[in-house]
Amino acid sequence: DQQVKQNSPSLSVQEGRISILNCDYTNSMFDYFLWYKKYPAEGPTFLISISSIKDKNEDGRFTVFLNKSAKHLSLHIVPSQPGDSAVYFCAASEGTYKYIFGTGTRLKVLA
Amino acid sequence: DAGITQSPRHKVTETGTPVTLRCHQTENHRYMYWYRQDPGHGLRLIHYSYGVKDTDKGEVSDGYSVSRSKTEDFLLTLESATSSQTSVYFCAISERQGDNQPQHFGDGTRLSIL
């Protein structure tokens, strides 16, 4: 049973436009959410996180939105750049060591 | 970048052989984790450690054992490798557990069991 779902395996976006990556979860006890970016042959790199007490967190071009009632979070990248092309994983935690990861979305930013 | 080194980076071996993967960190973080990444599953936790000689099982621990004799090293052992253990293995570290601390990952070991 997948507690964290990324329903879009891939996404293509034109350079300079907005990229929106989505993640849904089923466990209402999750209270910490993260996004990781992964390039081929490298490990996942922490990108941005959000606590359940917030509904938005920004870091430069990256913004994460959390909608607790819908059990949905999204990552917005504005403007998208070719270097953003990677696989993006969302993860959720109940505030412990245990992270539950989604299956990833491959983002391709077209120049 | 967090100072995490995984070795080897690639390994091919045969079914039934023992395999040990090493994770070495230079951050002096207390917590260390082993994950595997497979298509359609994201990353899944195998084992984790909360201190020297202190380890516990994760979601997919069957067929794996771990040891941590020093803060900086966390070993993952497949006692008798099976083809289902072909995967990419990632080590991660964190300074604290919970408290909204992100885990930081090494670059992975690609393991093929023939």
mmCIF file with all atom_site columns, C-alpha atoms in Angstrom:
data_model
loop_
_atom_site.group_PDB
_atom_site.id
_atom_site.type_symbol
_atom_site.label_atom_id
_atom_site.label_alt_id
_atom_site.label_comp_id
_atom_site.label_asym_id
_atom_site.label_entity_id
_atom_site.label_seq_id
_atom_site.pdbx_PDB_ins_code
_atom_site.Cartn_x
_atom_site.Cartn_y
_atom_site.Cartn_z
_atom_site.occupancy
_atom_site.B_iso_or_equiv
_atom_site.pdbx_formal_charge
_atom_site.auth_seq_id
_atom_site.auth_comp_id
_atom_site.auth_asym_id
_atom_site.auth_atom_id
_atom_site.pdbx_PDB_model_num
ATOM 1   C CA . ASP A 1 1   ? 0.000  0.000   0.000   1.00 0.00 ? 1   ASP A CA 1
ATOM 2   C CA . GLN A 1 2   ? 1.670  3.166   -1.231  1.00 0.00 ? 2   GLN A CA 1
ATOM 3   C CA . GLN A 1 3   ? 1.320  5.833   1.468   1.00 0.00 ? 3   GLN A CA 1
ATOM 4   C CA . VAL A 1 4   ? 3.050  8.460   -0.664  1.00 0.00 ? 4   VAL A CA 1
ATOM 5   C CA . LYS A 1 5   ? 2.173  8.672   -4.338  1.00 0.00 ? 5   LYS A CA 1
ATOM 6   C CA . GLN A 1 6   ? 3.613  10.576  -7.232  1.00 0.00 ? 6   GLN A CA 1
ATOM 7   C CA . ASN A 1 7   ? 1.156  9.822   -9.986  1.00 0.00 ? 7   ASN A CA 1
ATOM 8   C CA . SER A 1 8   ? 3.051  11.484  -12.814 1.00 0.00 ? 8   SER A CA 1
ATOM 9   C CA . PRO A 1 9   ? 6.124  9.453   -13.794 1.00 0.00 ? 9   PRO A CA 1
ATOM 10  C CA . SER A 1 10  ? 7.352  12.216  -16.065 1.00 0.00 ? 10  SER A CA 1
ATOM 11  C CA . LEU A 1 11  ? 6.858  15.871  -16.894 1.00 0.00 ? 11  LEU A CA 1
ATOM 12  C CA . SER A 1 12  ? 8.246  18.089  -19.669 1.00 0.00 ? 12  SER A CA 1
ATOM 13  C CA . VAL A 1 13  ? 8.358  21.857  -19.326 1.00 0.00 ? 13  VAL A CA 1
ATOM 14  C CA . GLN A 1 14  ? 9.755  24.629  -21.458 1.00 0.00 ? 14  GLN A CA 1
ATOM 15  C CA . GLU A 1 15  ? 12.700 26.590  -20.062 1.00 0.00 ? 15  GLU A CA 1
ATOM 16  C CA . GLY A 1 16  ? 11.557 29.694  -18.195 1.00 0.00 ? 16  GLY A CA 1
ATOM 17  C CA . ARG A 1 17  ? 8.088  28.329  -17.465 1.00 0.00 ? 17  ARG A CA 1
ATOM 18  C CA . ILE A 1 18  ? 6.777  26.935  -14.203 1.00 0.00 ? 18  ILE A CA 1
ATOM 19  C CA . SER A 1 19  ? 7.246  23.280  -13.265 1.00 0.00 ? 19  SER A CA 1
ATOM 20  C CA . ILE A 1 20  ? 4.673  21.809  -10.879 1.00 0.00 ? 20  ILE A CA 1
ATOM 21  C CA . LEU A 1 21  ? 5.353  18.428  -9.346  1.00 0.00 ? 21  LEU A CA 1
ATOM 22  C CA . ASN A 1 22  ? 2.646  16.780  -7.289  1.00 0.00 ? 22  ASN A CA 1
ATOM 23  C CA . CYS A 1 23  ? 2.563  14.336  -4.416  1.00 0.00 ? 23  CYS A CA 1
ATOM 24  C CA . ASP A 1 24  ? -0.360 12.777  -2.547  1.00 0.00 ? 24  ASP A CA 1
ATOM 25  C CA . TYR A 1 25  ? -0.304 10.966  0.753   1.00 0.00 ? 25  TYR A CA 1
ATOM 26  C CA . THR A 1 26  ? -2.743 8.873   2.741   1.00 0.00 ? 26  THR A CA 1
ATOM 27  C CA . ASN A 1 27  ? -1.386 8.926   6.306   1.00 0.00 ? 27  ASN A CA 1
ATOM 28  C CA . SER A 1 28  ? -2.788 11.861  8.276   1.00 0.00 ? 28  SER A CA 1
ATOM 29  C CA . MET A 1 29  ? -0.052 11.385  10.903  1.00 0.00 ? 29  MET A CA 1
ATOM 30  C CA . PHE A 1 30  ? 2.640  12.629  8.521   1.00 0.00 ? 30  PHE A CA 1
ATOM 31  C CA . ASP A 1 31  ? 3.872  15.991  9.760   1.00 0.00 ? 31  ASP A CA 1
ATOM 32  C CA . TYR A 1 32  ? 7.086  16.618  7.858   1.00 0.00 ? 32  TYR A CA 1
ATOM 33  C CA . PHE A 1 33  ? 7.458  16.570  4.098   1.00 0.00 ? 33  PHE A CA 1
ATOM 34  C CA . LEU A 1 34  ? 10.523 16.830  1.914   1.00 0.00 ? 34  LEU A CA 1
ATOM 35  C CA . TRP A 1 35  ? 11.516 17.047  -1.712  1.00 0.00 ? 35  TRP A CA 1
ATOM 36  C CA . TYR A 1 36  ? 14.697 15.530  -3.063  1.00 0.00 ? 36  TYR A CA 1
ATOM 37  C CA . LYS A 1 37  ? 16.271 15.923  -6.479  1.00 0.00 ? 37  LYS A CA 1
ATOM 38  C CA . LYS A 1 38  ? 18.243 13.115  -8.053  1.00 0.00 ? 38  LYS A CA 1
ATOM 39  C CA . TYR A 1 39  ? 20.596 13.190  -11.022 1.00 0.00 ? 39  TYR A CA 1
ATOM 40  C CA . PRO A 1 40  ? 21.700 9.935   -12.720 1.00 0.00 ? 40  PRO A CA 1
ATOM 41  C CA . ALA A 1 41  ? 24.478 8.069   -10.912 1.00 0.00 ? 41  ALA A CA 1
ATOM 42  C CA . GLU A 1 42  ? 24.198 10.380  -7.904  1.00 0.00 ? 42  GLU A CA 1
ATOM 43  C CA . GLY A 1 43  ? 22.380 10.180  -4.606  1.00 0.00 ? 43  GLY A CA 1
ATOM 44  C CA . PRO A 1 44  ? 19.219 12.144  -3.841  1.00 0.00 ? 44  PRO A CA 1
ATOM 45  C CA . THR A 1 45  ? 19.932 15.728  -2.818  1.00 0.00 ? 45  THR A CA 1
ATOM 46  C CA . PHE A 1 46  ? 17.731 17.452  -0.271  1.00 0.00 ? 46  PHE A CA 1
ATOM 47  C CA . LEU A 1 47  ? 15.898 20.345  -1.884  1.00 0.00 ? 47  LEU A CA 1
ATOM 48  C CA . ILE A 1 48  ? 13.250 21.791  0.413   1.00 0.00 ? 48  ILE A CA 1
ATOM 49  C CA . SER A 1 49  ? 10.987 20.719  3.254   1.00 0.00 ? 49  SER A CA 1
ATOM 50  C CA . ILE A 1 50  ? 7.821  21.806  4.982   1.00 0.00 ? 50  ILE A CA 1
ATOM 51  C CA . SER A 1 51  ? 6.343  21.154  8.383   1.00 0.00 ? 51  SER A CA 1
ATOM 52  C CA . SER A 1 52  ? 2.650  20.433  8.748   1.00 0.00 ? 52  SER A CA 1
ATOM 53  C CA . ILE A 1 53  ? 2.176  23.653  10.723  1.00 0.00 ? 53  ILE A CA 1
ATOM 54  C CA . LYS A 1 54  ? 2.853  25.611  7.525   1.00 0.00 ? 54  LYS A CA 1
ATOM 55  C CA . ASP A 1 55  ? 1.173  25.613  4.148   1.00 0.00 ? 55  ASP A CA 1
ATOM 56  C CA . LYS A 1 56  ? 4.000  27.141  2.133   1.00 0.00 ? 56  LYS A CA 1
ATOM 57  C CA . ASN A 1 57  ? 7.773  27.273  2.191   1.00 0.00 ? 57  ASN A CA 1
ATOM 58  C CA . GLU A 1 58  ? 10.006 29.086  -0.280  1.00 0.00 ? 58  GLU A CA 1
ATOM 59  C CA . ASP A 1 59  ? 13.668 28.811  -1.117  1.00 0.00 ? 59  ASP A CA 1
ATOM 60  C CA . GLY A 1 60  ? 14.718 30.803  -4.137  1.00 0.00 ? 60  GLY A CA 1
ATOM 61  C CA . ARG A 1 61  ? 13.085 29.371  -7.245  1.00 0.00 ? 61  ARG A CA 1
ATOM 62  C CA . PHE A 1 62  ? 11.566 26.485  -5.275  1.00 0.00 ? 62  PHE A CA 1
ATOM 63  C CA . THR A 1 63  ? 8.295  26.656  -3.358  1.00 0.00 ? 63  THR A CA 1
ATOM 64  C CA . VAL A 1 64  ? 6.525  23.784  -1.644  1.00 0.00 ? 64  VAL A CA 1
ATOM 65  C CA . PHE A 1 65  ? 2.811  23.984  -0.917  1.00 0.00 ? 65  PHE A CA 1
ATOM 66  C CA . LEU A 1 66  ? 1.012  21.753  1.549   1.00 0.00 ? 66  LEU A CA 1
ATOM 67  C CA . ASN A 1 67  ? -2.736 21.182  1.548   1.00 0.00 ? 67  ASN A CA 1
ATOM 68  C CA . LYS A 1 68  ? -3.417 19.069  4.610   1.00 0.00 ? 68  LYS A CA 1
ATOM 69  C CA . SER A 1 69  ? -7.139 18.697  4.050   1.00 0.00 ? 69  SER A CA 1
ATOM 70  C CA . ALA A 1 70  ? -6.489 17.253  0.598   1.00 0.00 ? 70  ALA A CA 1
ATOM 71  C CA . LYS A 1 71  ? -3.367 15.369  1.760   1.00 0.00 ? 71  LYS A CA 1
ATOM 72  C CA . HIS A 1 72  ? -1.506 16.904  -1.142  1.00 0.00 ? 72  HIS A CA 1
ATOM 73  C CA . LEU A 1 73  ? 1.781  18.693  -1.591  1.00 0.00 ? 73  LEU A CA 1
ATOM 74  C CA . SER A 1 74  ? 3.335  20.243  -4.622  1.00 0.00 ? 74  SER A CA 1
ATOM 75  C CA . LEU A 1 75  ? 6.705  21.622  -5.635  1.00 0.00 ? 75  LEU A CA 1
ATOM 76  C CA . HIS A 1 76  ? 6.806  24.681  -7.862  1.00 0.00 ? 76  HIS A CA 1
ATOM 77  C CA . ILE A 1 77  ? 9.949  25.607  -9.744  1.00 0.00 ? 77  ILE A CA 1
ATOM 78  C CA . VAL A 1 78  ? 9.941  29.079  -11.254 1.00 0.00 ? 78  VAL A CA 1
ATOM 79  C CA . PRO A 1 79  ? 11.539 29.746  -13.646 1.00 0.00 ? 79  PRO A CA 1
ATOM 80  C CA . SER A 1 80  ? 12.522 26.269  -14.766 1.00 0.00 ? 80  SER A CA 1
ATOM 81  C CA . GLN A 1 81  ? 16.064 25.810  -16.037 1.00 0.00 ? 81  GLN A CA 1
ATOM 82  C CA . PRO A 1 82  ? 17.649 22.974  -18.023 1.00 0.00 ? 82  PRO A CA 1
ATOM 83  C CA . GLY A 1 83  ? 19.768 22.113  -14.966 1.00 0.00 ? 83  GLY A CA 1
ATOM 84  C CA . ASP A 1 84  ? 16.557 21.298  -13.115 1.00 0.00 ? 84  ASP A CA 1
ATOM 85  C CA . SER A 1 85  ? 16.120 18.218  -15.299 1.00 0.00 ? 85  SER A CA 1
ATOM 86  C CA . ALA A 1 86  ? 16.249 15.344  -12.813 1.00 0.00 ? 86  ALA A CA 1
ATOM 87  C CA . VAL A 1 87  ? 14.065 12.887  -10.930 1.00 0.00 ? 87  VAL A CA 1
ATOM 88  C CA . TYR A 1 88  ? 12.207 14.457  -8.024  1.00 0.00 ? 88  TYR A CA 1
ATOM 89  C CA . PHE A 1 89  ? 11.133 12.415  -5.006  1.00 0.00 ? 89  PHE A CA 1
ATOM 90  C CA . CYS A 1 90  ? 8.741  13.547  -2.338  1.00 0.00 ? 90  CYS A CA 1
ATOM 91  C CA . ALA A 1 91  ? 9.001  11.996  1.108   1.00 0.00 ? 91  ALA A CA 1
ATOM 92  C CA . ALA A 1 92  ? 6.923  12.140  4.267   1.00 0.00 ? 92  ALA A CA 1
ATOM 93  C CA . SER A 1 93  ? 7.587  11.432  7.897   1.00 0.00 ? 93  SER A CA 1
ATOM 94  C CA . GLU A 1 94  ? 5.728  11.280  11.200  1.00 0.00 ? 94  GLU A CA 1
ATOM 95  C CA . GLY A 1 95  ? 8.601  13.254  12.670  1.00 0.00 ? 95  GLY A CA 1
ATOM 96  C CA . THR A 1 96  ? 10.816 10.246  13.189  1.00 0.00 ? 96  THR A CA 1
ATOM 97  C CA . TYR A 1 97  ? 13.671 8.580   11.301  1.00 0.00 ? 97  TYR A CA 1
ATOM 98  C CA . LYS A 1 98  ? 11.204 6.807   9.047   1.00 0.00 ? 98  LYS A CA 1
ATOM 99  C CA . TYR A 1 99  ? 10.760 8.479   5.678   1.00 0.00 ? 99  TYR A CA 1
ATOM 100 C CA . ILE A 1 100 ? 8.247  7.141   3.180   1.00 0.00 ? 100 ILE A CA 1
ATOM 101 C CA . PHE A 1 101 ? 9.247  8.030   -0.374  1.00 0.00 ? 101 PHE A CA 1
ATOM 102 C CA . GLY A 1 102 ? 7.170  8.394   -3.490  1.00 0.00 ? 102 GLY A CA 1
ATOM 103 C CA . THR A 1 103 ? 8.218  6.675   -6.700  1.00 0.00 ? 103 THR A CA 1
ATOM 104 C CA . GLY A 1 104 ? 9.571  9.839   -8.288  1.00 0.00 ? 104 GLY A CA 1
ATOM 105 C CA . THR A 1 105 ? 8.743  12.150  -11.200 1.00 0.00 ? 105 THR A CA 1
ATOM 106 C CA . ARG A 1 106 ? 11.236 12.665  -14.002 1.00 0.00 ? 106 ARG A CA 1
ATOM 107 C CA . LEU A 1 107 ? 11.316 16.336  -14.976 1.00 0.00 ? 107 LEU A CA 1
ATOM 108 C CA . LYS A 1 108 ? 12.729 17.372  -18.314 1.00 0.00 ? 108 LYS A CA 1
ATOM 109 C CA . VAL A 1 109 ? 13.210 21.090  -18.930 1.00 0.00 ? 109 VAL A CA 1
ATOM 110 C CA . LEU A 1 110 ? 13.420 21.830  -22.624 1.00 0.00 ? 110 LEU A CA 1
ATOM 111 C CA . ALA A 1 111 ? 15.748 24.590  -23.805 1.00 0.00 ? 111 ALA A CA 1
ATOM 112 C CA . ASP B 2 1   ? 27.800 18.317  0.208   1.00 0.00 ? 1   ASP B CA 1
ATOM 113 C CA . ALA B 2 2   ? 27.621 15.954  3.156   1.00 0.00 ? 2   ALA B CA 1
ATOM 114 C CA . GLY B 2 3   ? 30.786 13.860  3.483   1.00 0.00 ? 3   GLY B CA 1
ATOM 115 C CA . ILE B 2 4   ? 29.409 10.431  2.646   1.00 0.00 ? 4   ILE B CA 1
ATOM 116 C CA . THR B 2 5   ? 31.374 7.843   0.712   1.00 0.00 ? 5   THR B CA 1
ATOM 117 C CA . GLN B 2 6   ? 29.904 4.543   -0.413  1.00 0.00 ? 6   GLN B CA 1
ATOM 118 C CA . SER B 2 7   ? 32.044 1.660   -1.588  1.00 0.00 ? 7   SER B CA 1
ATOM 119 C CA . PRO B 2 8   ? 32.113 -0.064  -3.912  1.00 0.00 ? 8   PRO B CA 1
ATOM 120 C CA . ARG B 2 9   ? 30.172 2.076   -6.370  1.00 0.00 ? 9   ARG B CA 1
ATOM 121 C CA . HIS B 2 10  ? 29.422 -0.909  -8.600  1.00 0.00 ? 10  HIS B CA 1
ATOM 122 C CA . LYS B 2 11  ? 29.485 -4.624  -7.947  1.00 0.00 ? 11  LYS B CA 1
ATOM 123 C CA . VAL B 2 12  ? 28.486 -7.712  -9.878  1.00 0.00 ? 12  VAL B CA 1
ATOM 124 C CA . THR B 2 13  ? 28.361 -11.010 -8.050  1.00 0.00 ? 13  THR B CA 1
ATOM 125 C CA . GLU B 2 14  ? 26.706 -14.413 -8.138  1.00 0.00 ? 14  GLU B CA 1
ATOM 126 C CA . THR B 2 15  ? 23.724 -15.775 -6.275  1.00 0.00 ? 15  THR B CA 1
ATOM 127 C CA . GLY B 2 16  ? 24.672 -17.268 -2.927  1.00 0.00 ? 16  GLY B CA 1
ATOM 128 C CA . THR B 2 17  ? 27.811 -15.228 -2.343  1.00 0.00 ? 17  THR B CA 1
ATOM 129 C CA . PRO B 2 18  ? 28.187 -12.861 0.611   1.00 0.00 ? 18  PRO B CA 1
ATOM 130 C CA . VAL B 2 19  ? 28.380 -9.147  -0.151  1.00 0.00 ? 19  VAL B CA 1
ATOM 131 C CA . THR B 2 20  ? 29.295 -6.237  2.096   1.00 0.00 ? 20  THR B CA 1
ATOM 132 C CA . LEU B 2 21  ? 28.675 -2.614  1.237   1.00 0.00 ? 21  LEU B CA 1
ATOM 133 C CA . ARG B 2 22  ? 30.362 0.163   3.156   1.00 0.00 ? 22  ARG B CA 1
ATOM 134 C CA . CYS B 2 23  ? 29.196 3.634   4.061   1.00 0.00 ? 23  CYS B CA 1
ATOM 135 C CA . HIS B 2 24  ? 31.726 6.066   5.498   1.00 0.00 ? 24  HIS B CA 1
ATOM 136 C CA . GLN B 2 25  ? 30.849 9.547   6.793   1.00 0.00 ? 25  GLN B CA 1
ATOM 137 C CA . THR B 2 26  ? 33.032 12.430  7.910   1.00 0.00 ? 26  THR B CA 1
ATOM 138 C CA . GLU B 2 27  ? 30.232 14.493  9.486   1.00 0.00 ? 27  GLU B CA 1
ATOM 139 C CA . ASN B 2 28  ? 30.230 12.752  12.869  1.00 0.00 ? 28  ASN B CA 1
ATOM 140 C CA . HIS B 2 29  ? 26.443 12.338  12.588  1.00 0.00 ? 29  HIS B CA 1
ATOM 141 C CA . ARG B 2 30  ? 24.805 9.954   14.985  1.00 0.00 ? 30  ARG B CA 1
ATOM 142 C CA . TYR B 2 31  ? 22.189 8.505   12.654  1.00 0.00 ? 31  TYR B CA 1
ATOM 143 C CA . MET B 2 32  ? 22.891 6.405   9.574   1.00 0.00 ? 32  MET B CA 1
ATOM 144 C CA . TYR B 2 33  ? 20.535 4.594   7.216   1.00 0.00 ? 33  TYR B CA 1
ATOM 145 C CA . TRP B 2 34  ? 20.596 2.072   4.391   1.00 0.00 ? 34  TRP B CA 1
ATOM 146 C CA . TYR B 2 35  ? 17.994 2.273   1.621   1.00 0.00 ? 35  TYR B CA 1
ATOM 147 C CA . ARG B 2 36  ? 17.403 0.437   -1.601  1.00 0.00 ? 36  ARG B CA 1
ATOM 148 C CA . GLN B 2 37  ? 15.911 2.008   -4.702  1.00 0.00 ? 37  GLN B CA 1
ATOM 149 C CA . ASP B 2 38  ? 13.930 -0.066  -7.159  1.00 0.00 ? 38  ASP B CA 1
ATOM 150 C CA . PRO B 2 39  ? 11.708 0.934   -10.089 1.00 0.00 ? 39  PRO B CA 1
ATOM 151 C CA . GLY B 2 40  ? 8.134  1.490   -8.963  1.00 0.00 ? 40  GLY B CA 1
ATOM 152 C CA . HIS B 2 41  ? 9.076  1.605   -5.261  1.00 0.00 ? 41  HIS B CA 1
ATOM 153 C CA . GLY B 2 42  ? 10.990 4.792   -4.606  1.00 0.00 ? 42  GLY B CA 1
ATOM 154 C CA . LEU B 2 43  ? 13.490 4.405   -1.757  1.00 0.00 ? 43  LEU B CA 1
ATOM 155 C CA . ARG B 2 44  ? 12.801 1.892   0.984   1.00 0.00 ? 44  ARG B CA 1
ATOM 156 C CA . LEU B 2 45  ? 14.561 1.699   4.342   1.00 0.00 ? 45  LEU B CA 1
ATOM 157 C CA . ILE B 2 46  ? 16.492 -1.520  5.025   1.00 0.00 ? 46  ILE B CA 1
ATOM 158 C CA . HIS B 2 47  ? 18.162 -0.830  8.383   1.00 0.00 ? 47  HIS B CA 1
ATOM 159 C CA . TYR B 2 48  ? 19.198 2.168   10.372  1.00 0.00 ? 48  TYR B CA 1
ATOM 160 C CA . SER B 2 49  ? 21.577 2.977   13.207  1.00 0.00 ? 49  SER B CA 1
ATOM 161 C CA . TYR B 2 50  ? 21.124 5.409   16.075  1.00 0.00 ? 50  TYR B CA 1
ATOM 162 C CA . GLY B 2 51  ? 24.626 5.043   17.469  1.00 0.00 ? 51  GLY B CA 1
ATOM 163 C CA . VAL B 2 52  ? 27.657 2.790   17.671  1.00 0.00 ? 52  VAL B CA 1
ATOM 164 C CA . LYS B 2 53  ? 26.452 -0.807  17.983  1.00 0.00 ? 53  LYS B CA 1
ATOM 165 C CA . ASP B 2 54  ? 22.813 0.409   18.000  1.00 0.00 ? 54  ASP B CA 1
ATOM 166 C CA . THR B 2 55  ? 20.835 -0.674  14.972  1.00 0.00 ? 55  THR B CA 1
ATOM 167 C CA . ASP B 2 56  ? 17.262 -1.509  14.085  1.00 0.00 ? 56  ASP B CA 1
ATOM 168 C CA . LYS B 2 57  ? 15.261 -2.932  11.211  1.00 0.00 ? 57  LYS B CA 1
ATOM 169 C CA . GLY B 2 58  ? 13.532 -0.946  8.539   1.00 0.00 ? 58  GLY B CA 1
ATOM 170 C CA . GLU B 2 59  ? 10.784 -1.772  6.088   1.00 0.00 ? 59  GLU B CA 1
ATOM 171 C CA . VAL B 2 60  ? 12.656 -4.346  3.952   1.00 0.00 ? 60  VAL B CA 1
ATOM 172 C CA . SER B 2 61  ? 15.248 -5.888  6.275   1.00 0.00 ? 61  SER B CA 1
ATOM 173 C CA . ASP B 2 62  ? 14.876 -9.596  5.396   1.00 0.00 ? 62  ASP B CA 1
ATOM 174 C CA . GLY B 2 63  ? 18.118 -10.992 3.966   1.00 0.00 ? 63  GLY B CA 1
ATOM 175 C CA . TYR B 2 64  ? 20.225 -8.077  5.225   1.00 0.00 ? 64  TYR B CA 1
ATOM 176 C CA . SER B 2 65  ? 22.303 -7.436  8.319   1.00 0.00 ? 65  SER B CA 1
ATOM 177 C CA . VAL B 2 66  ? 24.207 -4.346  9.414   1.00 0.00 ? 66  VAL B CA 1
ATOM 178 C CA . SER B 2 67  ? 26.982 -3.411  11.769  1.00 0.00 ? 67  SER B CA 1
ATOM 179 C CA . ARG B 2 68  ? 28.293 -0.162  13.154  1.00 0.00 ? 68  ARG B CA 1
ATOM 180 C CA . SER B 2 69  ? 31.477 -0.464  15.175  1.00 0.00 ? 69  SER B CA 1
ATOM 181 C CA . LYS B 2 70  ? 32.527 3.164   14.690  1.00 0.00 ? 70  LYS B CA 1
ATOM 182 C CA . THR B 2 71  ? 30.560 6.376   14.350  1.00 0.00 ? 71  THR B CA 1
ATOM 183 C CA . GLU B 2 72  ? 31.834 6.921   10.815  1.00 0.00 ? 72  GLU B CA 1
ATOM 184 C CA . ASP B 2 73  ? 31.203 3.470   9.318   1.00 0.00 ? 73  ASP B CA 1
ATOM 185 C CA . PHE B 2 74  ? 27.965 1.611   8.650   1.00 0.00 ? 74  PHE B CA 1
ATOM 186 C CA . LEU B 2 75  ? 28.192 -1.742  6.876   1.00 0.00 ? 75  LEU B CA 1
ATOM 187 C CA . LEU B 2 76  ? 25.405 -3.540  5.044   1.00 0.00 ? 76  LEU B CA 1
ATOM 188 C CA . THR B 2 77  ? 25.830 -7.293  4.514   1.00 0.00 ? 77  THR B CA 1
ATOM 189 C CA . LEU B 2 78  ? 23.948 -9.663  2.284   1.00 0.00 ? 78  LEU B CA 1
ATOM 190 C CA . GLU B 2 79  ? 24.830 -13.017 3.818   1.00 0.00 ? 79  GLU B CA 1
ATOM 191 C CA . SER B 2 80  ? 23.784 -15.013 0.748   1.00 0.00 ? 80  SER B CA 1
ATOM 192 C CA . ALA B 2 81  ? 22.861 -12.748 -2.141  1.00 0.00 ? 81  ALA B CA 1
ATOM 193 C CA . THR B 2 82  ? 19.762 -13.439 -4.213  1.00 0.00 ? 82  THR B CA 1
ATOM 194 C CA . SER B 2 83  ? 18.695 -11.993 -7.553  1.00 0.00 ? 83  SER B CA 1
ATOM 195 C CA . SER B 2 84  ? 15.883 -10.081 -5.812  1.00 0.00 ? 84  SER B CA 1
ATOM 196 C CA . GLN B 2 85  ? 18.562 -8.050  -4.050  1.00 0.00 ? 85  GLN B CA 1
ATOM 197 C CA . THR B 2 86  ? 19.775 -6.576  -7.326  1.00 0.00 ? 86  THR B CA 1
ATOM 198 C CA . SER B 2 87  ? 19.222 -2.890  -6.693  1.00 0.00 ? 87  SER B CA 1
ATOM 199 C CA . VAL B 2 88  ? 20.815 0.474   -6.097  1.00 0.00 ? 88  VAL B CA 1
ATOM 200 C CA . TYR B 2 89  ? 21.730 0.925   -2.445  1.00 0.00 ? 89  TYR B CA 1
ATOM 201 C CA . PHE B 2 90  ? 21.955 4.320   -0.793  1.00 0.00 ? 90  PHE B CA 1
ATOM 202 C CA . CYS B 2 91  ? 23.389 5.256   2.539   1.00 0.00 ? 91  CYS B CA 1
ATOM 203 C CA . ALA B 2 92  ? 22.068 8.327   4.337   1.00 0.00 ? 92  ALA B CA 1
ATOM 204 C CA . ILE B 2 93  ? 23.009 10.236  7.474   1.00 0.00 ? 93  ILE B CA 1
ATOM 205 C CA . SER B 2 94  ? 21.323 12.730  9.752   1.00 0.00 ? 94  SER B CA 1
ATOM 206 C CA . GLU B 2 95  ? 22.495 14.753  12.713  1.00 0.00 ? 95  GLU B CA 1
ATOM 207 C CA . ARG B 2 96  ? 19.329 14.229  14.710  1.00 0.00 ? 96  ARG B CA 1
ATOM 208 C CA . GLN B 2 97  ? 16.362 11.962  14.405  1.00 0.00 ? 97  GLN B CA 1
ATOM 209 C CA . GLY B 2 98  ? 13.056 13.559  13.743  1.00 0.00 ? 98  GLY B CA 1
ATOM 210 C CA . ASP B 2 99  ? 13.012 17.234  14.743  1.00 0.00 ? 99  ASP B CA 1
ATOM 211 C CA . ASN B 2 100 ? 12.533 17.945  11.048  1.00 0.00 ? 100 ASN B CA 1
ATOM 212 C CA . GLN B 2 101 ? 16.086 17.040  10.161  1.00 0.00 ? 101 GLN B CA 1
ATOM 213 C CA . PRO B 2 102 ? 16.619 16.034  6.524   1.00 0.00 ? 102 PRO B CA 1
ATOM 214 C CA . GLN B 2 103 ? 18.636 12.963  5.758   1.00 0.00 ? 103 GLN B CA 1
ATOM 215 C CA . HIS B 2 104 ? 21.572 13.397  3.371   1.00 0.00 ? 104 HIS B CA 1
ATOM 216 C CA . PHE B 2 105 ? 22.488 10.684  0.909   1.00 0.00 ? 105 PHE B CA 1
ATOM 217 C CA . GLY B 2 106 ? 25.608 9.163   -0.569  1.00 0.00 ? 106 GLY B CA 1
ATOM 218 C CA . ASP B 2 107 ? 25.964 8.506   -4.291  1.00 0.00 ? 107 ASP B CA 1
ATOM 219 C CA . GLY B 2 108 ? 24.888 4.893   -4.133  1.00 0.00 ? 108 GLY B CA 1
ATOM 220 C CA . THR B 2 109 ? 26.159 1.406   -4.919  1.00 0.00 ? 109 THR B CA 1
ATOM 221 C CA . ARG B 2 110 ? 24.763 -0.389  -7.947  1.00 0.00 ? 110 ARG B CA 1
ATOM 222 C CA . LEU B 2 111 ? 24.646 -4.090  -7.096  1.00 0.00 ? 111 LEU B CA 1
ATOM 223 C CA . SER B 2 112 ? 23.857 -6.809  -9.624  1.00 0.00 ? 112 SER B CA 1
ATOM 224 C CA . ILE B 2 113 ? 23.284 -10.400 -8.496  1.00 0.00 ? 113 ILE B CA 1
ATOM 225 C CA . LEU B 2 114 ? 23.498 -12.871 -11.368 1.00 0.00 ? 114 LEU B CA 1
#
